[in-house]
Short mmCIF file of C-alpha atoms and ligand atoms in Angstrom, two decimals:
data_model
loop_
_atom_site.label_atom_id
_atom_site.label_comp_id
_atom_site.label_asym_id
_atom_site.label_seq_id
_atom_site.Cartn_x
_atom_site.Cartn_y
_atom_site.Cartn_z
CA UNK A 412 170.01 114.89 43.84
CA UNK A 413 168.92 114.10 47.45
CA UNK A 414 165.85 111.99 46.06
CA UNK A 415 166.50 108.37 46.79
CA UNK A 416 164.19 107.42 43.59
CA UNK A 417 166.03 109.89 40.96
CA UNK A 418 169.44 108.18 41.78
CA UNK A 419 167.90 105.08 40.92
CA UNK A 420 166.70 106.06 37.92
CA UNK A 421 170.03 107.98 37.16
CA UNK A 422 171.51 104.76 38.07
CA UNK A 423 171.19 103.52 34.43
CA UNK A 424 173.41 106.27 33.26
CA UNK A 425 175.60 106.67 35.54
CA UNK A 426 178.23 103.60 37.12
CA UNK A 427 178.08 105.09 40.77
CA UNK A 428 179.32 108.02 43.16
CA UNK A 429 183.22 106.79 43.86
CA UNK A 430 186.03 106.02 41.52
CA UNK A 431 185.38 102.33 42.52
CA UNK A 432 182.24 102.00 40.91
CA UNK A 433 183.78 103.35 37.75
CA UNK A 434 186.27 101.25 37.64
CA UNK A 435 184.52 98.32 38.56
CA UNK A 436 182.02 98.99 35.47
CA UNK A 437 185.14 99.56 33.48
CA UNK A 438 186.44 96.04 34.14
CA UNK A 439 183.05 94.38 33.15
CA UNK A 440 183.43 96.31 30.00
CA UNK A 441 186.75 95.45 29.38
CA UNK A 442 185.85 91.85 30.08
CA UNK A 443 183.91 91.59 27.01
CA UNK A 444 186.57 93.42 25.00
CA UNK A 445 184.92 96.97 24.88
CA UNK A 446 186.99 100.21 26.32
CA UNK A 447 186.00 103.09 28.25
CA UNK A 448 186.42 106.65 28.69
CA UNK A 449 186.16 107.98 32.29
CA UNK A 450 183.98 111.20 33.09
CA UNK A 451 184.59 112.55 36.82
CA UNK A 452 180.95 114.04 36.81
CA UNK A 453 180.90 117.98 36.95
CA UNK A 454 180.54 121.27 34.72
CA UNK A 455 180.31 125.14 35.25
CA UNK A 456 182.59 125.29 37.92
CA UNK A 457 181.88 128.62 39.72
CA UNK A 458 185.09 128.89 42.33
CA UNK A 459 188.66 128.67 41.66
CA UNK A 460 189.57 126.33 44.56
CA UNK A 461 186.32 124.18 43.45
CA UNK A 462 188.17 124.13 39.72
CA UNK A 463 191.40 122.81 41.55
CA UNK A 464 189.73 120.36 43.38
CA UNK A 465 188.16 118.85 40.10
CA UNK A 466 191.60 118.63 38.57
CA UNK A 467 193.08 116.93 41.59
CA UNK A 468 190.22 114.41 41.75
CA UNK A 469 190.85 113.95 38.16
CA UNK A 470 194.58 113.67 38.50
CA UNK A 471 193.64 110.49 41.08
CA UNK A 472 191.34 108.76 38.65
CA UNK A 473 194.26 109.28 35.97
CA UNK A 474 196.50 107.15 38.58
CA UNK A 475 192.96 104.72 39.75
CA UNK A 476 193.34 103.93 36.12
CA UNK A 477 196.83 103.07 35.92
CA UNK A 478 197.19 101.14 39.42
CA UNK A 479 193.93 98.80 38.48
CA UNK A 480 195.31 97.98 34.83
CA UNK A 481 192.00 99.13 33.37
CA UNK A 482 191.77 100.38 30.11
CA UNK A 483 190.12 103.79 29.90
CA UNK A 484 191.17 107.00 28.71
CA UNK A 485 189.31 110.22 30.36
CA UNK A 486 186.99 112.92 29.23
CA UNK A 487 186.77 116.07 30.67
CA UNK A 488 184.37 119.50 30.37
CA UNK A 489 186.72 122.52 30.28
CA UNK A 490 184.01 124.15 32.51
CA UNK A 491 184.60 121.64 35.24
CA UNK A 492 188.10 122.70 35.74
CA UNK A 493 187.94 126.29 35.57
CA UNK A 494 186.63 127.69 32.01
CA UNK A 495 184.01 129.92 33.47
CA UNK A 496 186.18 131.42 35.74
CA UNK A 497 189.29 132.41 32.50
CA UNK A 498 191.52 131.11 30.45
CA UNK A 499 194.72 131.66 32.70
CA UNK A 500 193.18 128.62 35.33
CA UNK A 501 191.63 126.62 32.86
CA UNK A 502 194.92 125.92 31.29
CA UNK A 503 196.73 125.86 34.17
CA UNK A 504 194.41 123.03 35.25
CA UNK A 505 194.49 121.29 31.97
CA UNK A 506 198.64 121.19 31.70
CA UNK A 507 198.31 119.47 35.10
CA UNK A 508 195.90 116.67 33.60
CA UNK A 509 197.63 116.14 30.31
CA UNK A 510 200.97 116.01 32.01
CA UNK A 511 199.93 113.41 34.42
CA UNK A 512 198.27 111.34 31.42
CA UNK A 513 201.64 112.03 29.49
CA UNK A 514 203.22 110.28 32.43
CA UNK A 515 200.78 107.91 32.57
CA UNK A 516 200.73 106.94 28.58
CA UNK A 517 197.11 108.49 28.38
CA UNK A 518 194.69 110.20 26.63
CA UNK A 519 192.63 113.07 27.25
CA UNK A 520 189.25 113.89 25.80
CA UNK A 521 188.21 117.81 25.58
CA UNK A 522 184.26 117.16 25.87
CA UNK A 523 182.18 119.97 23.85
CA UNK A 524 179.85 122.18 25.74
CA UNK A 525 177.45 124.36 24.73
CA UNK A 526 178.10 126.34 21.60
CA UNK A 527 179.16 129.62 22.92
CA UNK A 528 182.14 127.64 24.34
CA UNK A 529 182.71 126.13 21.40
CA UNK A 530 185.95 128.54 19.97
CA UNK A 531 187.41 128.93 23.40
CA UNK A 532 188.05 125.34 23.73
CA UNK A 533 189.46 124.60 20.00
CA UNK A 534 191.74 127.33 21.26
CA UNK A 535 192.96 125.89 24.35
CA UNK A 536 193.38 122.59 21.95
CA UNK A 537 195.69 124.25 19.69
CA UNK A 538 197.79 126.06 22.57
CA UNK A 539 197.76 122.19 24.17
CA UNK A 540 198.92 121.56 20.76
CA UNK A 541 201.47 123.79 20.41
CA UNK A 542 202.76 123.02 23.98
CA UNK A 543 203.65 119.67 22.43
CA UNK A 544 200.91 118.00 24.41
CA UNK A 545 199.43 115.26 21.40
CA UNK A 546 197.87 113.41 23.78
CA UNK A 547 194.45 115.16 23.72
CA UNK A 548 191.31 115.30 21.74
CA UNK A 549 188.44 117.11 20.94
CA UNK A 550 184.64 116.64 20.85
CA UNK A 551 182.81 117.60 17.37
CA UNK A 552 178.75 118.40 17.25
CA UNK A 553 176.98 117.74 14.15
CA UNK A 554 174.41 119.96 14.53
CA UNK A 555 176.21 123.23 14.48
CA UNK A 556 176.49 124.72 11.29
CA UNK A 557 180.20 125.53 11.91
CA UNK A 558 181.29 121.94 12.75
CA UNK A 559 181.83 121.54 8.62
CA UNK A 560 184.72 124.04 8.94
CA UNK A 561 185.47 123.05 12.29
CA UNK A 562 186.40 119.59 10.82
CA UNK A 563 188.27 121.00 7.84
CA UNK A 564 190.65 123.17 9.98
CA UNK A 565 191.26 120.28 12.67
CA UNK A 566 192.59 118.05 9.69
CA UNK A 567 195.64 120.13 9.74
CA UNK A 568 196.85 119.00 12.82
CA UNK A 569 195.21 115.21 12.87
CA UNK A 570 193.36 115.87 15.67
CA UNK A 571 191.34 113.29 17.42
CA UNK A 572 188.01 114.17 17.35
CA UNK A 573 184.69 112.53 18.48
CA UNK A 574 182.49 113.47 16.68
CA UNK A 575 177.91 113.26 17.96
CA UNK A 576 175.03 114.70 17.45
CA UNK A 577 175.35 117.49 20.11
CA UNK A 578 173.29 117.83 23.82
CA UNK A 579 172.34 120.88 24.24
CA UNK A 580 169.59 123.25 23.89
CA UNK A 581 170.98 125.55 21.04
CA UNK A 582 169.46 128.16 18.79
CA UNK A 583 168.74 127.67 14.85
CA UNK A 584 170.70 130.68 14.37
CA UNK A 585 173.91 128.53 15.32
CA UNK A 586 172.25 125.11 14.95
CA UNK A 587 170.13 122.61 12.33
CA UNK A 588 166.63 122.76 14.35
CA UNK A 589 165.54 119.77 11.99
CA UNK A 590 166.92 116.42 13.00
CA UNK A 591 167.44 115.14 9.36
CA UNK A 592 169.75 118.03 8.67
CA UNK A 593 171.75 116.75 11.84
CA UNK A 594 171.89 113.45 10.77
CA UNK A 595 173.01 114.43 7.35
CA UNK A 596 175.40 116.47 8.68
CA UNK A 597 176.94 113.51 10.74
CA UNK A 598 177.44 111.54 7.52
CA UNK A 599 179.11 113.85 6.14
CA UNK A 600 181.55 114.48 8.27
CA UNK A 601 181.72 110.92 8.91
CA UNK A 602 182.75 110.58 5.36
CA UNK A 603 185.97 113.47 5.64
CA UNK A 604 187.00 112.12 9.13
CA UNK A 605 187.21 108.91 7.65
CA UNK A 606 189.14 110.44 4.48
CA UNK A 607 191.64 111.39 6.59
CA UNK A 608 191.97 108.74 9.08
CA UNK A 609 192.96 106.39 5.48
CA UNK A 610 195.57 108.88 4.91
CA UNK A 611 197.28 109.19 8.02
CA UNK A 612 196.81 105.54 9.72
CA UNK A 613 199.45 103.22 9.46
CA UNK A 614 198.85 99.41 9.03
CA UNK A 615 201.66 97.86 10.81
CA UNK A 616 200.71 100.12 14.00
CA UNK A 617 199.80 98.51 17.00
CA UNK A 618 196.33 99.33 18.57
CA UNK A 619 196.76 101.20 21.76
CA UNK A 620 193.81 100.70 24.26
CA UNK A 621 193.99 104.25 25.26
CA UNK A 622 194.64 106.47 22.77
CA UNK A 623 191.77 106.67 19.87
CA UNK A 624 192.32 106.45 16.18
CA UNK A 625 191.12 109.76 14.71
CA UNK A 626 187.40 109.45 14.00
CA UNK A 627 185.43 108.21 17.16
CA UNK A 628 181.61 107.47 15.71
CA UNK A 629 179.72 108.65 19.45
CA UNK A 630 175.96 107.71 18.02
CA UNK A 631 173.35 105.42 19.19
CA UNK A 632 172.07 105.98 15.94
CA UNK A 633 171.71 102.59 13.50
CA UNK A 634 171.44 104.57 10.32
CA UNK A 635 174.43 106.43 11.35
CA UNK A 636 176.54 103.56 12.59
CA UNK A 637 175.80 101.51 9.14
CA UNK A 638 176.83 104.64 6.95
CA UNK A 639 180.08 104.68 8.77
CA UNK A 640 180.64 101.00 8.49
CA UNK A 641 180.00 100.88 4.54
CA UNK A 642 181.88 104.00 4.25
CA UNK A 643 185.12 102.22 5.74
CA UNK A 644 184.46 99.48 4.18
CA UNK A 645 183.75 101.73 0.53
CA UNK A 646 187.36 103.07 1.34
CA UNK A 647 189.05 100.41 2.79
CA UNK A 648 189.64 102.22 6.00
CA UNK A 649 190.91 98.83 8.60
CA UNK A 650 188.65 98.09 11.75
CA UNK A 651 191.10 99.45 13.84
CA UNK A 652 191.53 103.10 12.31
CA UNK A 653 188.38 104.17 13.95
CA UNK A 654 186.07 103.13 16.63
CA UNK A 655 182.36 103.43 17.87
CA UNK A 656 181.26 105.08 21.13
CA UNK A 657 178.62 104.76 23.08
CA UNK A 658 177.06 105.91 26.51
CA UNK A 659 177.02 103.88 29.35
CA UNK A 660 174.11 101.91 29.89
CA UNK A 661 172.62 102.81 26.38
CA UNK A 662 172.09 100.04 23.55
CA UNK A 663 173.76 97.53 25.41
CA UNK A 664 172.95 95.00 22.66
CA UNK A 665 174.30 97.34 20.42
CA UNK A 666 178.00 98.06 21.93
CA UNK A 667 178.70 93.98 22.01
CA UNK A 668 177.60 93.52 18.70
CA UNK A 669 179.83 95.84 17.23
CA UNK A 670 182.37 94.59 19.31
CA UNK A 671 181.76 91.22 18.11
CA UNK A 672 182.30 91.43 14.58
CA UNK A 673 185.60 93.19 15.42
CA UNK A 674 185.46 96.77 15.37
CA UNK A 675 186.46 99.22 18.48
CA UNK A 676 183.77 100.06 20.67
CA UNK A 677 184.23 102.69 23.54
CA UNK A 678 181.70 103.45 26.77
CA UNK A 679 181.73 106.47 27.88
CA UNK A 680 181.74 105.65 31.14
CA UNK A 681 180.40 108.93 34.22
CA UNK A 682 180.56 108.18 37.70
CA UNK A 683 180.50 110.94 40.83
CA UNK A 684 177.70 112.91 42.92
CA UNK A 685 177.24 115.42 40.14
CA UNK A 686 175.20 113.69 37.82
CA UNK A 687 171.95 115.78 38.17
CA UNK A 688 173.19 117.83 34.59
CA UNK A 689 174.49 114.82 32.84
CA UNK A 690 170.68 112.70 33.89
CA UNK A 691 168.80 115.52 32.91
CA UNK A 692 170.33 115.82 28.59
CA UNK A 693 170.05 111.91 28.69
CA UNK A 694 166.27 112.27 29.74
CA UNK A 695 165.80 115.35 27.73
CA UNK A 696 167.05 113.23 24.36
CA UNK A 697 164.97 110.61 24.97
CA UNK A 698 161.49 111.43 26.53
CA UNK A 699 160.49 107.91 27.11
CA UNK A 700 163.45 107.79 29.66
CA UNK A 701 160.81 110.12 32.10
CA UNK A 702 159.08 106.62 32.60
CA UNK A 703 162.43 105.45 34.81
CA UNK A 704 161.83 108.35 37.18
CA UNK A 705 158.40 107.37 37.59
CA UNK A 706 158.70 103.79 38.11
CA UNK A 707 161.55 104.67 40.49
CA UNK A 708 159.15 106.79 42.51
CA UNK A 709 156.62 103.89 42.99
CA UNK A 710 159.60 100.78 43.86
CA UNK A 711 160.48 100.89 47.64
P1 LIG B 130 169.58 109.90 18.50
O1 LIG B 130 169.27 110.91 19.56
O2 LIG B 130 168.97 110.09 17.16
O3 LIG B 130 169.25 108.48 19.08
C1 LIG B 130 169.33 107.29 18.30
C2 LIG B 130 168.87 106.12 19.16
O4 LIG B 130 169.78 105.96 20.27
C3 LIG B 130 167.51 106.32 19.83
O5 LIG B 130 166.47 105.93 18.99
C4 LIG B 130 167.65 105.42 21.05
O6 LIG B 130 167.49 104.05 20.70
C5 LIG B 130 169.08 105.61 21.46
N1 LIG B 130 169.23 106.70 22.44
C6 LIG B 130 169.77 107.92 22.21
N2 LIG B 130 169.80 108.64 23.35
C7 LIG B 130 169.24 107.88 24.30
C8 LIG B 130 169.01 108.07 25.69
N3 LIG B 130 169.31 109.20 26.31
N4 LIG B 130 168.41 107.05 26.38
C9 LIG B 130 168.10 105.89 25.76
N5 LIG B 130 168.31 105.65 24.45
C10 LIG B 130 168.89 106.62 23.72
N6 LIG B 130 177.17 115.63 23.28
C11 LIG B 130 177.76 116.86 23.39
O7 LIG B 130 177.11 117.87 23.13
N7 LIG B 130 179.06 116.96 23.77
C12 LIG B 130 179.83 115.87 24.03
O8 LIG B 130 181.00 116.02 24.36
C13 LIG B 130 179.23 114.59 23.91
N8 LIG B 130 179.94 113.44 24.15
C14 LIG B 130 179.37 112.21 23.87
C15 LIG B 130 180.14 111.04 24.00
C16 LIG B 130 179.61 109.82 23.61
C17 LIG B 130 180.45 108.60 23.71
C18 LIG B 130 178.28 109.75 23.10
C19 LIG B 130 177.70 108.47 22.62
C20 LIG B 130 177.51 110.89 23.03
C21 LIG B 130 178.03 112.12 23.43
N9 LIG B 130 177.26 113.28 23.38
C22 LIG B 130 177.88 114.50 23.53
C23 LIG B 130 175.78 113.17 23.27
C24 LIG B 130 175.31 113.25 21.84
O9 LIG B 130 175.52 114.56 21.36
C25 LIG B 130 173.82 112.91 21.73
O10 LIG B 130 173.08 113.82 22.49
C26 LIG B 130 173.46 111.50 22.16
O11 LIG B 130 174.45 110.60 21.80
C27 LIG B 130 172.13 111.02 21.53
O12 LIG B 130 172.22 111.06 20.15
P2 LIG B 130 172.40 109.79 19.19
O13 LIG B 130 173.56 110.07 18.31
O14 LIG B 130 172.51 108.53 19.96
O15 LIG B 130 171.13 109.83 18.24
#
């Protein structure tokens, strides 16, 4: 993280180091009619007070959002403020975020980690849940074999969910090892997501900037995007009852088309000194992203 040439090459990925950079990408987003959601950079937390720090600085980026009259909900990784450590500080930490973005009329994202962490934090969603706390969602990977059932049970409550391919390294006894089953996968639950996002969206609701509508499409993927879009369109599922995410600084071209021709499009948007984790799964999906690094090496 100390090498001047890997932050440059992280650079792509990542807005900057301090809440000002992430908002100021956020407003250039916004500007061409695109939202964001905000990831304070960090993940396997190993000490408490380092778990309480990460919820405070998230706590000030809820209120950075609010004061510069951005729109941007946030995403966070349950590890970041505390899961590693138990339950008992985890939630503690998370009541403290999704009470300030109650106060603050905002959403929180519960990013999806690696897939031994995947029941603890549905469980800490329904507890959220049952605390009355609606304004949180959850982070579905397609290539898990139980993300099918996952999907099913989540319907229940008409929980938010995001649903992508999935980032991490994970073993075919938990996950598809074969790309085409993930992609298949994806469209299907694509197709119930959507099922149930006709049911329970209303027409005369007004579209709120922060909150998502139930399915959020997080792909790069063309063949995935256009089975989403005909699907809606199959069902008659509006525009606005679902939206299409992206990562900053990937397919550009991509994120203002869809914009464009008037569906929701949503960066997710990192910023913060820990981006060494976050760098290496977008270089790891994408081998021909090594060639940054090295041309970075060889610019002054
Ligand atoms: P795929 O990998 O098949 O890529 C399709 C195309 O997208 C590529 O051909 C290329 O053009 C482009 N592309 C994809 N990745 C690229 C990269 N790194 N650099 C340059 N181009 C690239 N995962 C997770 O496990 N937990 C989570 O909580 C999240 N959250 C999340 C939020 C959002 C908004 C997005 C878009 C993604 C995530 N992910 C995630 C990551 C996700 O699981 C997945 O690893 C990546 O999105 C890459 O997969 P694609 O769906 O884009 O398809």
């Amino acid at each position: 993280m100390r090498w001047g040439f890997a932050w440059r090459a992280a650079g792509r990925f990542v807005a900057g180091e301090k809440p000002e950079d992430a908002i100021n990408a956020i407003r250039e987003l916004n500007a061409r009619g695109i939202q964001a959601t905000l990831d304070h950079l960090g993940e396997n937390t190993l000490r408490p007070e380092d778990a309480v720090q990460a919820t405070s600085d998230i706590l000030l980026i809820l209120d950075a959002i609010q004061q510069a009259g951005v729109q941007a909900n946030v995403s966070i990784k349950l590890t970041q403020i505390g899961l590693a450590l138990g339950n008992d500080l985890c939630r503690e930490n998370l009541v403290r975020i999704l009470r300030k973005a109650q106060a603050n009329g905002n959403f929180i994202r519960l990013d999806m980690e690696e897939s031994r962490l995947v029941d603890r934090t549905l469980t800490l969603y329904q507890q959220m849940r049952s605390l009355g706390f609606d304004n949180l969602g959850v982070v579905i990977q397609t290539y898990l074999y139980r993300s099918e059932a996952d999907v099913h049970s989540l319907t229940i409550l008409n929980t938010k969910v995001r649903l992508c391919k999935g980032a991490y390294q994970e073993l075919p006894d938990v996950a598809y090892p074969k790309k085409a089953d993930v992609d298949a996968s994806y469209d299907r639950l694509v197709d119930c997501l959507m099922d149930q996002a006709l049911a329970a969206y209303d027409l005369n609701q007004a579209v709120d900037p922060f909150t998502p509508p139930i399915p959020a499409i997080a792909t790069h993927d063309v063949v995935r995007i256009t089975h989403a879009r005909e699907y809606a369109e199959k069902i008659g599922l509006s525009r606005q009852a679902f939206e299409f995410q992206m990562l900053y600084g990937i397919r550009r071209d991509l994120q203002k088309n869809l914009s464009g021709q008037g569906y929701r499009v949503r960066v997710y948007v990192p910023y913060g000194t820990r981006w060494y984790p976050y760098f290496m799964r977008r270089l790891a999906e994408r081998p021909a992203n090594l060639w940054f690094i090295v041309s970075n090496f060889f610019r002054k």
